[in-house]
mmCIF file with all atom_site columns, C-alpha atoms in Angstrom:
data_model
loop_
_atom_site.group_PDB
_atom_site.id
_atom_site.type_symbol
_atom_site.label_atom_id
_atom_site.label_alt_id
_atom_site.label_comp_id
_atom_site.label_asym_id
_atom_site.label_entity_id
_atom_site.label_seq_id
_atom_site.pdbx_PDB_ins_code
_atom_site.Cartn_x
_atom_site.Cartn_y
_atom_site.Cartn_z
_atom_site.occupancy
_atom_site.B_iso_or_equiv
_atom_site.pdbx_formal_charge
_atom_site.auth_seq_id
_atom_site.auth_comp_id
_atom_site.auth_asym_id
_atom_site.auth_atom_id
_atom_site.pdbx_PDB_model_num
ATOM 1  C CA . GLU A 1 1  ? 42.399 -63.270 58.948 1.00 0.00 ? 107 GLU A CA 1
ATOM 2  C CA . ILE A 1 2  ? 46.027 -62.476 58.164 1.00 0.00 ? 108 ILE A CA 1
ATOM 3  C CA . LYS A 1 3  ? 48.395 -61.975 61.086 1.00 0.00 ? 109 LYS A CA 1
ATOM 4  C CA . GLN A 1 4  ? 52.009 -60.874 61.094 1.00 0.00 ? 110 GLN A CA 1
ATOM 5  C CA . PHE A 1 5  ? 54.375 -62.614 63.504 1.00 0.00 ? 111 PHE A CA 1
ATOM 6  C CA . ASP A 1 6  ? 57.714 -61.490 64.888 1.00 0.00 ? 112 ASP A CA 1
ATOM 7  C CA . SER A 1 7  ? 60.469 -63.570 63.288 1.00 0.00 ? 113 SER A CA 1
ATOM 8  C CA . SER A 1 8  ? 63.354 -62.874 65.646 1.00 0.00 ? 114 SER A CA 1
ATOM 9  C CA . GLU A 1 9  ? 63.897 -66.585 66.337 1.00 0.00 ? 115 GLU A CA 1
ATOM 10 C CA . GLU A 1 10 ? 67.124 -68.221 65.248 1.00 0.00 ? 116 GLU A CA 1
ATOM 11 C CA . ASN A 1 11 ? 65.566 -70.866 63.018 1.00 0.00 ? 117 ASN A CA 1
ATOM 12 C CA . LEU A 1 12 ? 62.332 -71.789 61.331 1.00 0.00 ? 118 LEU A CA 1
ATOM 13 C CA . GLU A 1 13 ? 61.506 -74.683 63.642 1.00 0.00 ? 119 GLU A CA 1
ATOM 14 C CA . GLU A 1 14 ? 61.750 -72.431 66.689 1.00 0.00 ? 120 GLU A CA 1
ATOM 15 C CA . PHE A 1 15 ? 59.554 -69.825 64.980 1.00 0.00 ? 121 PHE A CA 1
ATOM 16 C CA . ILE A 1 16 ? 56.854 -72.395 64.166 1.00 0.00 ? 122 ILE A CA 1
ATOM 17 C CA . PHE A 1 17 ? 56.977 -73.968 67.616 1.00 0.00 ? 123 PHE A CA 1
ATOM 18 C CA . LYS A 1 18 ? 56.673 -70.591 69.394 1.00 0.00 ? 124 LYS A CA 1
ATOM 19 C CA . ASN A 1 19 ? 53.789 -69.402 67.242 1.00 0.00 ? 125 ASN A CA 1
ATOM 20 C CA . LYS A 1 20 ? 51.665 -72.525 66.890 1.00 0.00 ? 126 LYS A CA 1
ATOM 21 C CA . ASP A 1 21 ? 49.427 -71.556 69.802 1.00 0.00 ? 127 ASP A CA 1
ATOM 22 C CA . LYS A 1 22 ? 48.975 -68.114 68.233 1.00 0.00 ? 128 LYS A CA 1
ATOM 23 C CA . LYS A 1 23 ? 47.266 -69.853 65.290 1.00 0.00 ? 129 LYS A CA 1
ATOM 24 C CA . LEU A 1 24 ? 50.174 -69.766 62.841 1.00 0.00 ? 130 LEU A CA 1
ATOM 25 C CA . THR A 1 25 ? 49.043 -71.870 59.871 1.00 0.00 ? 131 THR A CA 1
ATOM 26 C CA . HIS A 1 26 ? 50.896 -70.508 56.831 1.00 0.00 ? 132 HIS A CA 1
ATOM 27 C CA . ILE A 1 27 ? 54.185 -68.858 55.908 1.00 0.00 ? 133 ILE A CA 1
ATOM 28 C CA . VAL A 1 28 ? 54.757 -66.411 53.062 1.00 0.00 ? 134 VAL A CA 1
ATOM 29 C CA . VAL A 1 29 ? 58.272 -65.930 51.712 1.00 0.00 ? 135 VAL A CA 1
ATOM 30 C CA . ASP A 1 30 ? 59.511 -63.849 48.816 1.00 0.00 ? 136 ASP A CA 1
ATOM 31 C CA . GLU A 1 31 ? 62.623 -63.692 46.691 1.00 0.00 ? 137 GLU A CA 1
ATOM 32 C CA . ASP A 1 32 ? 64.019 -60.873 48.851 1.00 0.00 ? 138 ASP A CA 1
ATOM 33 C CA . SER A 1 33 ? 63.705 -62.703 52.183 1.00 0.00 ? 139 SER A CA 1
ATOM 34 C CA . LYS A 1 34 ? 66.748 -62.029 54.351 1.00 0.00 ? 140 LYS A CA 1
ATOM 35 C CA . THR A 1 35 ? 65.491 -63.722 57.501 1.00 0.00 ? 141 THR A CA 1
ATOM 36 C CA . ILE A 1 36 ? 65.071 -67.272 58.730 1.00 0.00 ? 142 ILE A CA 1
ATOM 37 C CA . PHE A 1 37 ? 62.725 -67.691 55.755 1.00 0.00 ? 143 PHE A CA 1
ATOM 38 C CA . SER A 1 38 ? 65.335 -67.215 53.017 1.00 0.00 ? 144 SER A CA 1
ATOM 39 C CA . GLU A 1 39 ? 66.320 -70.887 53.252 1.00 0.00 ? 145 GLU A CA 1
ATOM 40 C CA . VAL A 1 40 ? 62.681 -71.898 52.724 1.00 0.00 ? 146 VAL A CA 1
ATOM 41 C CA . TYR A 1 41 ? 62.478 -69.835 49.540 1.00 0.00 ? 147 TYR A CA 1
ATOM 42 C CA . SER A 1 42 ? 65.576 -71.313 47.933 1.00 0.00 ? 148 SER A CA 1
ATOM 43 C CA . ASN A 1 43 ? 65.588 -74.851 49.421 1.00 0.00 ? 149 ASN A CA 1
ATOM 44 C CA . GLU A 1 44 ? 62.001 -75.812 50.133 1.00 0.00 ? 150 GLU A CA 1
ATOM 45 C CA . GLU A 1 45 ? 62.789 -79.543 49.883 1.00 0.00 ? 151 GLU A CA 1
ATOM 46 C CA . LYS A 1 46 ? 64.618 -79.252 53.222 1.00 0.00 ? 152 LYS A CA 1
ATOM 47 C CA . PHE A 1 47 ? 61.296 -78.554 54.932 1.00 0.00 ? 153 PHE A CA 1
ATOM 48 C CA . PRO A 1 48 ? 59.039 -81.574 54.349 1.00 0.00 ? 154 PRO A CA 1
ATOM 49 C CA . TYR A 1 49 ? 56.433 -80.223 56.776 1.00 0.00 ? 155 TYR A CA 1
ATOM 50 C CA . LEU A 1 50 ? 55.722 -77.197 54.548 1.00 0.00 ? 156 LEU A CA 1
ATOM 51 C CA . GLU A 1 51 ? 53.286 -77.679 51.694 1.00 0.00 ? 157 GLU A CA 1
ATOM 52 C CA . LYS A 1 52 ? 53.664 -75.083 48.950 1.00 0.00 ? 158 LYS A CA 1
ATOM 53 C CA . ILE A 1 53 ? 50.172 -74.020 47.962 1.00 0.00 ? 159 ILE A CA 1
ATOM 54 C CA . TYR A 1 54 ? 50.951 -70.964 45.836 1.00 0.00 ? 160 TYR A CA 1
ATOM 55 C CA . GLU A 1 55 ? 53.830 -69.487 43.843 1.00 0.00 ? 161 GLU A CA 1
ATOM 56 C CA . SER A 1 56 ? 53.207 -66.209 42.056 1.00 0.00 ? 162 SER A CA 1
ATOM 57 C CA . LYS A 1 57 ? 55.556 -66.921 39.098 1.00 0.00 ? 163 LYS A CA 1
ATOM 58 C CA . GLU A 1 58 ? 53.355 -69.903 38.213 1.00 0.00 ? 164 GLU A CA 1
ATOM 59 C CA . HIS A 1 59 ? 50.561 -67.373 37.647 1.00 0.00 ? 165 HIS A CA 1
ATOM 60 C CA . GLY A 1 60 ? 52.522 -65.025 35.391 1.00 0.00 ? 166 GLY A CA 1
ATOM 61 C CA . TYR A 1 61 ? 53.765 -62.498 37.946 1.00 0.00 ? 167 TYR A CA 1
ATOM 62 C CA . LYS A 1 62 ? 57.337 -61.205 37.664 1.00 0.00 ? 168 LYS A CA 1
ATOM 63 C CA . TYR A 1 63 ? 57.752 -60.714 41.413 1.00 0.00 ? 169 TYR A CA 1
ATOM 64 C CA . ASN A 1 64 ? 57.834 -64.092 43.095 1.00 0.00 ? 170 ASN A CA 1
ATOM 65 C CA . LEU A 1 65 ? 56.434 -65.060 46.451 1.00 0.00 ? 171 LEU A CA 1
ATOM 66 C CA . LYS A 1 66 ? 55.540 -68.462 47.815 1.00 0.00 ? 172 LYS A CA 1
ATOM 67 C CA . LEU A 1 67 ? 52.829 -69.447 50.274 1.00 0.00 ? 173 LEU A CA 1
ATOM 68 C CA . TYR A 1 68 ? 53.275 -72.565 52.408 1.00 0.00 ? 174 TYR A CA 1
ATOM 69 C CA . LYS A 1 69 ? 50.819 -74.341 54.673 1.00 0.00 ? 175 LYS A CA 1
ATOM 70 C CA . ILE A 1 70 ? 52.369 -75.807 57.825 1.00 0.00 ? 176 ILE A CA 1
ATOM 71 C CA . ASN A 1 71 ? 51.561 -79.481 58.322 1.00 0.00 ? 177 ASN A CA 1
ATOM 72 C CA . TYR A 1 72 ? 51.951 -79.773 62.093 1.00 0.00 ? 178 TYR A CA 1
ATOM 73 C CA . ARG A 1 73 ? 51.721 -83.560 62.063 1.00 0.00 ? 179 ARG A CA 1
ATOM 74 C CA . ASP A 1 74 ? 54.720 -83.724 59.713 1.00 0.00 ? 180 ASP A CA 1
ATOM 75 C CA . PHE A 1 75 ? 56.423 -80.957 61.680 1.00 0.00 ? 181 PHE A CA 1
ATOM 76 C CA . VAL A 1 76 ? 56.344 -83.071 64.855 1.00 0.00 ? 182 VAL A CA 1
ATOM 77 C CA . LYS A 1 77 ? 57.577 -86.181 63.008 1.00 0.00 ? 183 LYS A CA 1
ATOM 78 C CA . TYR A 1 78 ? 60.386 -84.213 61.372 1.00 0.00 ? 184 TYR A CA 1
ATOM 79 C CA . ASN A 1 79 ? 61.575 -82.706 64.636 1.00 0.00 ? 185 ASN A CA 1
ATOM 80 C CA . LEU A 1 80 ? 61.445 -86.046 66.426 1.00 0.00 ? 186 LEU A CA 1
ATOM 81 C CA . SER A 1 81 ? 63.534 -87.631 63.672 1.00 0.00 ? 187 SER A CA 1
ATOM 82 C CA . ILE A 1 82 ? 66.315 -85.015 63.822 1.00 0.00 ? 188 ILE A CA 1
ATOM 83 C CA . ASN A 1 83 ? 66.605 -84.974 67.613 1.00 0.00 ? 189 ASN A CA 1
#
């Protein structure tokens, strides 16, 4: 089941934290992202708790989108290490 979540939070960590209990497991970002997700698209190495599992350009598509799985164990470790 695919669900759409409101992304009015100020940063990605807040978005993930607020939506974990709503069964958020993946994030999709595209090259036109103008939200808190734009940083994920262009600098995915800054988010070690996101595992890229699909990128459309790798499959011959001109329009690029990326699908990430959220590793909540790494998410907790990452947030503990920066606080």
